[in-house]
Amino acid sequence: MGLVVAIGLTLFAACGVDSAAPPPGNPSAPGTTTVFTTLPQPSPSSSTPPPSAPPPPPATQQPKTGKVVVLDPGHNGGNASKPGEINKQVPAGRGKTKPCNTTGTSTNSGYSEHAFTWDVSQRISQALTAKGIRVVLTRQNDTGVGPCVNERAAIGNDAQADAVVSIHADGSNSAGAHGFHVAYPAPPLNPQQGEPSVKLATALRDGIRAGGFPTSNYLGSNGLAPRADLGGLNLSTRPSALVECGNMRNSDEAAAMSSEEGRQQYAAVIAKAIEDYLAR
């Protein structure tokens, strides 16, 4: 049948074995041809790296909602240094005048209301802006004087705000006084001070209470307080409300207001309440 050729097929890993030489200790039998084969291995330099993960998509800006919110951080850090300016009488609505502004209150340890309202308003502004809501602040820092209450109201009116929210904190020395309340203008002097302002105040009350903050046990009723003596509310022609976040003379509430975590919590629940109102 002619010459029989035995083919021995052996596979070797790419570890420096010479494929042209027979394996040691296993010489080819006479009269046969042995063929040794290795699988081709790519050299390290020619290996193809695994594909990298695709880059994350670029951040997109939240679409504008067309809504405008005016935030009014109560008082200002320079008020105490200019008593002549902040004590001058200005229109306060309902035929009354009031001092331009006041210095505000503080905790027993000295943390000021103006610093608290500025910090919380900044946080609310950031949260609302991230949702595409345009925010206007009645003051741009915590070192200035004023503006006066009538000027603050004019800022909200001129902006045609969908909501005007003033941020404050109280300073009652009554024993056990604690909790927040939301003031709104009453009786109303124009249509926006009526049902729209009541709805805004109620949305704020509901949102802050849902966030775990107790309603006031010394002012208002069930967290709401109709007021006829607040110039910023009286002079507003937009839906408006004023939040007294709590009593700075109460040790528990003072601790919350003085901490970054506490201020962030106040800001988060107020921002959410404003969003809920605007969505109605």
Tab-separated table of C-alpha atoms in Angstrom:
chain	number	residue	atom	x	y	z
A	1	MET	CA	0.000	0.000	0.000
A	2	GLY	CA	3.097	2.190	-0.286
A	3	LEU	CA	4.665	4.192	2.472
A	4	VAL	CA	2.541	4.720	5.525
A	5	VAL	CA	3.047	8.108	7.061
A	6	ALA	CA	2.095	8.555	10.699
A	7	ILE	CA	1.230	12.117	11.541
A	8	GLY	CA	1.485	13.045	15.183
A	9	LEU	CA	-0.390	16.310	15.822
A	10	THR	CA	0.633	17.958	19.036
A	11	LEU	CA	-0.470	21.354	20.338
A	12	PHE	CA	1.806	23.554	22.401
A	13	ALA	CA	1.116	26.761	24.188
A	14	ALA	CA	3.117	29.776	23.171
A	15	CYS	CA	5.815	29.474	25.823
A	16	GLY	CA	9.016	29.469	23.721
A	17	VAL	CA	8.772	25.910	22.329
A	18	ASP	CA	10.509	25.533	18.934
A	19	SER	CA	7.881	23.995	16.645
A	20	ALA	CA	10.558	22.760	14.203
A	21	ALA	CA	12.205	20.404	16.704
A	22	PRO	CA	10.743	17.112	18.027
A	23	PRO	CA	9.790	17.078	21.662
A	24	PRO	CA	12.591	15.824	23.961
A	25	GLY	CA	12.485	12.130	24.827
A	26	ASN	CA	10.163	11.269	21.942
A	27	PRO	CA	12.246	10.822	18.743
A	28	SER	CA	10.480	10.088	15.514
A	29	ALA	CA	10.154	6.397	14.680
A	30	PRO	CA	12.145	5.293	11.635
A	31	GLY	CA	10.194	5.250	8.413
A	32	THR	CA	7.625	7.740	9.631
A	33	THR	CA	7.252	11.462	9.440
A	34	THR	CA	6.039	13.304	12.508
A	35	VAL	CA	4.578	16.741	12.149
A	36	PHE	CA	4.382	19.045	15.188
A	37	THR	CA	2.009	22.021	15.116
A	38	THR	CA	1.397	24.898	17.550
A	39	LEU	CA	-1.538	27.265	17.609
A	40	PRO	CA	-0.531	30.766	16.510
A	41	GLN	CA	-0.393	33.190	19.440
A	42	PRO	CA	-0.416	36.948	19.094
A	43	SER	CA	2.559	38.729	20.508
A	44	PRO	CA	1.874	41.022	23.469
A	45	SER	CA	2.728	44.034	21.354
A	46	SER	CA	0.132	43.164	18.740
A	47	SER	CA	-2.701	42.266	21.136
A	48	THR	CA	-5.844	44.351	20.854
A	49	PRO	CA	-6.913	45.998	24.130
A	50	PRO	CA	-10.505	45.495	25.230
A	51	PRO	CA	-12.784	48.306	24.155
A	52	SER	CA	-13.140	51.033	26.763
A	53	ALA	CA	-16.533	51.946	28.209
A	54	PRO	CA	-18.281	54.702	26.288
A	55	PRO	CA	-18.051	58.125	27.938
A	56	PRO	CA	-21.133	59.234	29.893
A	57	PRO	CA	-23.515	61.446	27.979
A	58	PRO	CA	-23.039	65.159	28.601
A	59	ALA	CA	-25.143	66.656	31.385
A	60	THR	CA	-28.257	68.313	30.091
A	61	GLN	CA	-29.782	71.417	31.600
A	62	GLN	CA	-33.227	71.013	33.054
A	63	PRO	CA	-35.789	72.547	30.672
A	64	LYS	CA	-37.121	75.907	31.784
A	65	THR	CA	-40.570	75.722	33.337
A	66	GLY	CA	-41.467	79.352	32.709
A	67	LYS	CA	-42.180	79.746	36.446
A	68	VAL	CA	-40.671	82.546	38.537
A	69	VAL	CA	-40.181	82.391	42.304
A	70	VAL	CA	-39.026	85.346	44.402
A	71	LEU	CA	-37.273	84.344	47.610
A	72	ASP	CA	-37.041	86.984	50.326
A	73	PRO	CA	-34.375	86.151	52.954
A	74	GLY	CA	-35.420	88.113	56.030
A	75	HIS	CA	-33.313	91.034	57.336
A	76	ASN	CA	-29.651	91.564	56.335
A	77	GLY	CA	-26.225	91.348	57.933
A	78	GLY	CA	-25.489	95.087	57.733
A	79	ASN	CA	-28.755	96.317	59.222
A	80	ALA	CA	-27.428	96.707	62.751
A	81	SER	CA	-24.681	99.052	61.569
A	82	LYS	CA	-27.119	101.472	59.911
A	83	PRO	CA	-29.933	102.204	62.393
A	84	GLY	CA	-30.822	105.448	60.660
A	85	GLU	CA	-31.500	103.651	57.384
A	86	ILE	CA	-33.451	100.713	58.720
A	87	ASN	CA	-35.550	102.776	61.134
A	88	LYS	CA	-36.847	105.235	58.549
A	89	GLN	CA	-40.575	104.915	57.970
A	90	VAL	CA	-41.776	103.424	54.682
A	91	PRO	CA	-45.215	102.469	53.316
A	92	ALA	CA	-46.470	99.199	54.767
A	93	GLY	CA	-49.914	98.940	53.167
A	94	ARG	CA	-53.388	99.440	54.604
A	95	GLY	CA	-52.555	103.115	55.139
A	96	LYS	CA	-49.758	102.295	57.571
A	97	THR	CA	-46.031	102.931	57.721
A	98	LYS	CA	-43.345	100.799	59.324
A	99	PRO	CA	-39.578	100.887	59.808
A	100	CYS	CA	-37.707	100.068	56.618
A	101	ASN	CA	-36.372	96.837	58.140
A	102	THR	CA	-35.106	95.330	61.387
A	103	THR	CA	-32.053	93.459	62.581
A	104	GLY	CA	-33.934	90.211	63.258
A	105	THR	CA	-33.428	87.836	66.140
A	106	SER	CA	-30.843	85.188	67.043
A	107	THR	CA	-30.338	82.022	69.031
A	108	ASN	CA	-29.244	82.339	72.647
A	109	SER	CA	-25.725	81.445	71.510
A	110	GLY	CA	-25.684	84.258	68.948
A	111	TYR	CA	-26.455	82.603	65.605
A	112	SER	CA	-28.357	85.308	63.739
A	113	GLU	CA	-31.651	85.111	61.923
A	114	HIS	CA	-30.249	87.013	58.945
A	115	ALA	CA	-27.483	84.392	58.507
A	116	PHE	CA	-30.014	81.573	58.812
A	117	THR	CA	-32.451	83.051	56.291
A	118	TRP	CA	-29.664	83.804	53.806
A	119	ASP	CA	-28.260	80.266	53.993
A	120	VAL	CA	-31.635	78.551	53.703
A	121	SER	CA	-32.735	80.807	50.835
A	122	GLN	CA	-29.542	80.009	48.932
A	123	ARG	CA	-30.236	76.301	49.304
A	124	ILE	CA	-33.872	76.677	48.215
A	125	SER	CA	-32.721	78.704	45.214
A	126	GLN	CA	-30.289	75.994	44.135
A	127	ALA	CA	-32.957	73.301	44.429
A	128	LEU	CA	-35.544	75.247	42.428
A	129	THR	CA	-33.058	76.365	39.770
A	130	ALA	CA	-32.076	72.732	39.237
A	131	LYS	CA	-35.735	72.063	38.362
A	132	GLY	CA	-35.798	74.779	35.693
A	133	ILE	CA	-37.510	77.404	37.857
A	134	ARG	CA	-36.237	80.972	37.646
A	135	VAL	CA	-35.404	82.331	41.100
A	136	VAL	CA	-35.022	85.983	42.073
A	137	LEU	CA	-33.591	86.940	45.479
A	138	THR	CA	-34.522	90.206	47.173
A	139	ARG	CA	-30.954	90.590	48.417
A	140	GLN	CA	-27.689	89.347	46.942
A	141	ASN	CA	-25.544	88.876	50.049
A	142	ASP	CA	-25.637	88.871	53.849
A	143	THR	CA	-23.521	91.972	54.394
A	144	GLY	CA	-25.745	94.756	53.068
A	145	VAL	CA	-28.492	96.953	54.485
A	146	GLY	CA	-32.189	96.384	53.701
A	147	PRO	CA	-33.862	96.422	51.263
A	148	CYS	CA	-36.864	98.031	52.922
A	149	VAL	CA	-40.060	95.995	53.159
A	150	ASN	CA	-41.768	98.019	50.432
A	151	GLU	CA	-38.796	97.484	48.120
A	152	ARG	CA	-38.866	93.761	48.754
A	153	ALA	CA	-42.539	93.638	47.817
A	154	ALA	CA	-41.809	95.618	44.642
A	155	ILE	CA	-39.191	93.053	43.568
A	156	GLY	CA	-41.806	90.304	43.616
A	157	ASN	CA	-44.355	92.475	41.837
A	158	ASP	CA	-41.928	93.582	39.122
A	159	ALA	CA	-40.813	89.979	38.505
A	160	GLN	CA	-44.453	88.923	38.004
A	161	ALA	CA	-43.603	86.080	40.357
A	162	ASP	CA	-45.714	82.952	40.445
A	163	ALA	CA	-44.871	82.764	44.152
A	164	VAL	CA	-43.165	85.071	46.647
A	165	VAL	CA	-41.840	83.329	49.759
A	166	SER	CA	-40.207	85.186	52.653
A	167	ILE	CA	-37.944	83.138	54.921
A	168	HIS	CA	-37.734	84.081	58.599
A	169	ALA	CA	-37.284	82.635	62.079
A	170	ASP	CA	-38.939	83.765	65.291
A	171	GLY	CA	-37.489	84.815	68.628
A	172	SER	CA	-40.128	84.158	71.269
A	173	ASN	CA	-39.074	83.922	74.914
A	174	SER	CA	-42.368	82.317	75.938
A	175	ALA	CA	-41.763	79.112	77.862
A	176	GLY	CA	-42.008	76.063	75.608
A	177	ALA	CA	-42.694	78.095	72.463
A	178	HIS	CA	-41.691	76.097	69.409
A	179	GLY	CA	-42.745	75.161	65.888
A	180	PHE	CA	-43.173	76.861	62.519
A	181	HIS	CA	-46.049	78.825	61.066
A	182	VAL	CA	-46.817	80.371	57.676
A	183	ALA	CA	-48.303	83.872	57.432
A	184	TYR	CA	-50.385	85.171	54.533
A	185	PRO	CA	-52.089	88.528	53.893
A	186	ALA	CA	-55.588	88.826	55.324
A	187	PRO	CA	-58.011	90.273	54.637
A	188	PRO	CA	-56.849	90.364	51.023
A	189	LEU	CA	-56.280	93.678	49.288
A	190	ASN	CA	-56.241	92.270	45.749
A	191	PRO	CA	-57.140	88.978	44.040
A	192	GLN	CA	-53.628	87.515	44.355
A	193	GLN	CA	-53.705	88.028	48.119
A	194	GLY	CA	-56.857	85.944	48.274
A	195	GLU	CA	-57.109	82.332	47.183
A	196	PRO	CA	-53.652	82.125	45.491
A	197	SER	CA	-51.851	83.295	48.642
A	198	VAL	CA	-53.924	81.014	50.870
A	199	LYS	CA	-53.080	78.076	48.595
A	200	LEU	CA	-49.379	78.973	48.689
A	201	ALA	CA	-49.389	79.243	52.478
A	202	THR	CA	-51.245	75.948	52.793
A	203	ALA	CA	-48.838	74.174	50.430
A	204	LEU	CA	-45.906	75.469	52.461
A	205	ARG	CA	-47.549	74.415	55.728
A	206	ASP	CA	-48.332	70.940	54.403
A	207	GLY	CA	-44.848	70.439	52.952
A	208	ILE	CA	-42.942	71.607	56.015
A	209	ARG	CA	-45.124	69.543	58.332
A	210	ALA	CA	-44.720	66.481	56.098
A	211	GLY	CA	-40.949	67.004	56.398
A	212	GLY	CA	-41.165	66.352	60.142
A	213	PHE	CA	-41.280	69.894	61.537
A	214	PRO	CA	-43.994	70.619	64.134
A	215	THR	CA	-46.459	73.463	63.710
A	216	SER	CA	-46.313	76.391	66.104
A	217	ASN	CA	-47.847	75.991	69.551
A	218	TYR	CA	-47.863	79.744	70.255
A	219	LEU	CA	-48.700	81.591	67.007
A	220	GLY	CA	-51.342	81.010	64.379
A	221	SER	CA	-53.608	78.001	64.157
A	222	ASN	CA	-52.622	74.646	62.738
A	223	GLY	CA	-49.491	76.193	61.232
A	224	LEU	CA	-51.263	79.068	59.437
A	225	ALA	CA	-51.425	82.719	60.470
A	226	PRO	CA	-53.490	85.354	58.607
A	227	ARG	CA	-51.775	88.743	59.068
A	228	ALA	CA	-52.672	92.339	58.260
A	229	ASP	CA	-49.538	93.940	59.744
A	230	LEU	CA	-46.721	92.645	57.516
A	231	GLY	CA	-45.706	95.248	54.936
A	232	GLY	CA	-44.167	92.796	52.478
A	233	LEU	CA	-47.418	90.835	52.314
A	234	ASN	CA	-49.711	93.876	52.306
A	235	LEU	CA	-47.916	95.470	49.342
A	236	SER	CA	-47.673	92.301	47.258
A	237	THR	CA	-49.687	91.892	44.080
A	238	ARG	CA	-48.474	88.309	43.652
A	239	PRO	CA	-49.227	85.088	45.609
A	240	SER	CA	-47.148	85.563	48.747
A	241	ALA	CA	-46.463	83.978	52.123
A	242	LEU	CA	-43.970	84.308	54.958
A	243	VAL	CA	-42.470	81.254	56.668
A	244	GLU	CA	-41.384	81.516	60.306
A	245	CYS	CA	-39.277	78.353	60.314
A	246	GLY	CA	-39.289	77.974	64.084
A	247	ASN	CA	-38.312	79.637	67.340
A	248	MET	CA	-34.599	80.440	67.582
A	249	ARG	CA	-34.910	80.697	71.366
A	250	ASN	CA	-36.038	77.088	71.632
A	251	SER	CA	-32.951	74.941	72.253
A	252	ASP	CA	-33.954	72.096	69.928
A	253	GLU	CA	-34.930	74.357	67.045
A	254	ALA	CA	-31.892	76.565	67.619
A	255	ALA	CA	-29.676	73.498	67.282
A	256	ALA	CA	-31.352	72.523	64.005
A	257	MET	CA	-31.103	76.040	62.568
A	258	SER	CA	-27.464	76.350	63.596
A	259	SER	CA	-26.435	73.123	61.867
A	260	GLU	CA	-25.813	72.666	58.160
A	261	GLU	CA	-27.875	69.476	58.203
A	262	GLY	CA	-30.812	71.266	59.788
A	263	ARG	CA	-30.716	74.147	57.329
A	264	GLN	CA	-30.539	71.721	54.427
A	265	GLN	CA	-33.617	69.933	55.733
A	266	TYR	CA	-35.542	73.197	56.064
A	267	ALA	CA	-34.531	74.162	52.526
A	268	ALA	CA	-35.421	70.784	51.041
A	269	VAL	CA	-38.958	70.692	52.423
A	270	ILE	CA	-39.667	74.338	51.567
A	271	ALA	CA	-38.381	73.895	48.001
A	272	LYS	CA	-40.522	70.779	47.576
A	273	ALA	CA	-43.580	72.627	48.912
A	274	ILE	CA	-43.024	75.470	46.430
A	275	GLU	CA	-42.714	72.958	43.588
A	276	ASP	CA	-45.951	71.310	44.674
A	277	TYR	CA	-47.729	74.678	44.682
A	278	LEU	CA	-46.453	75.579	41.215
A	279	ALA	CA	-47.586	72.192	39.867
A	280	ARG	CA	-51.198	72.726	40.911
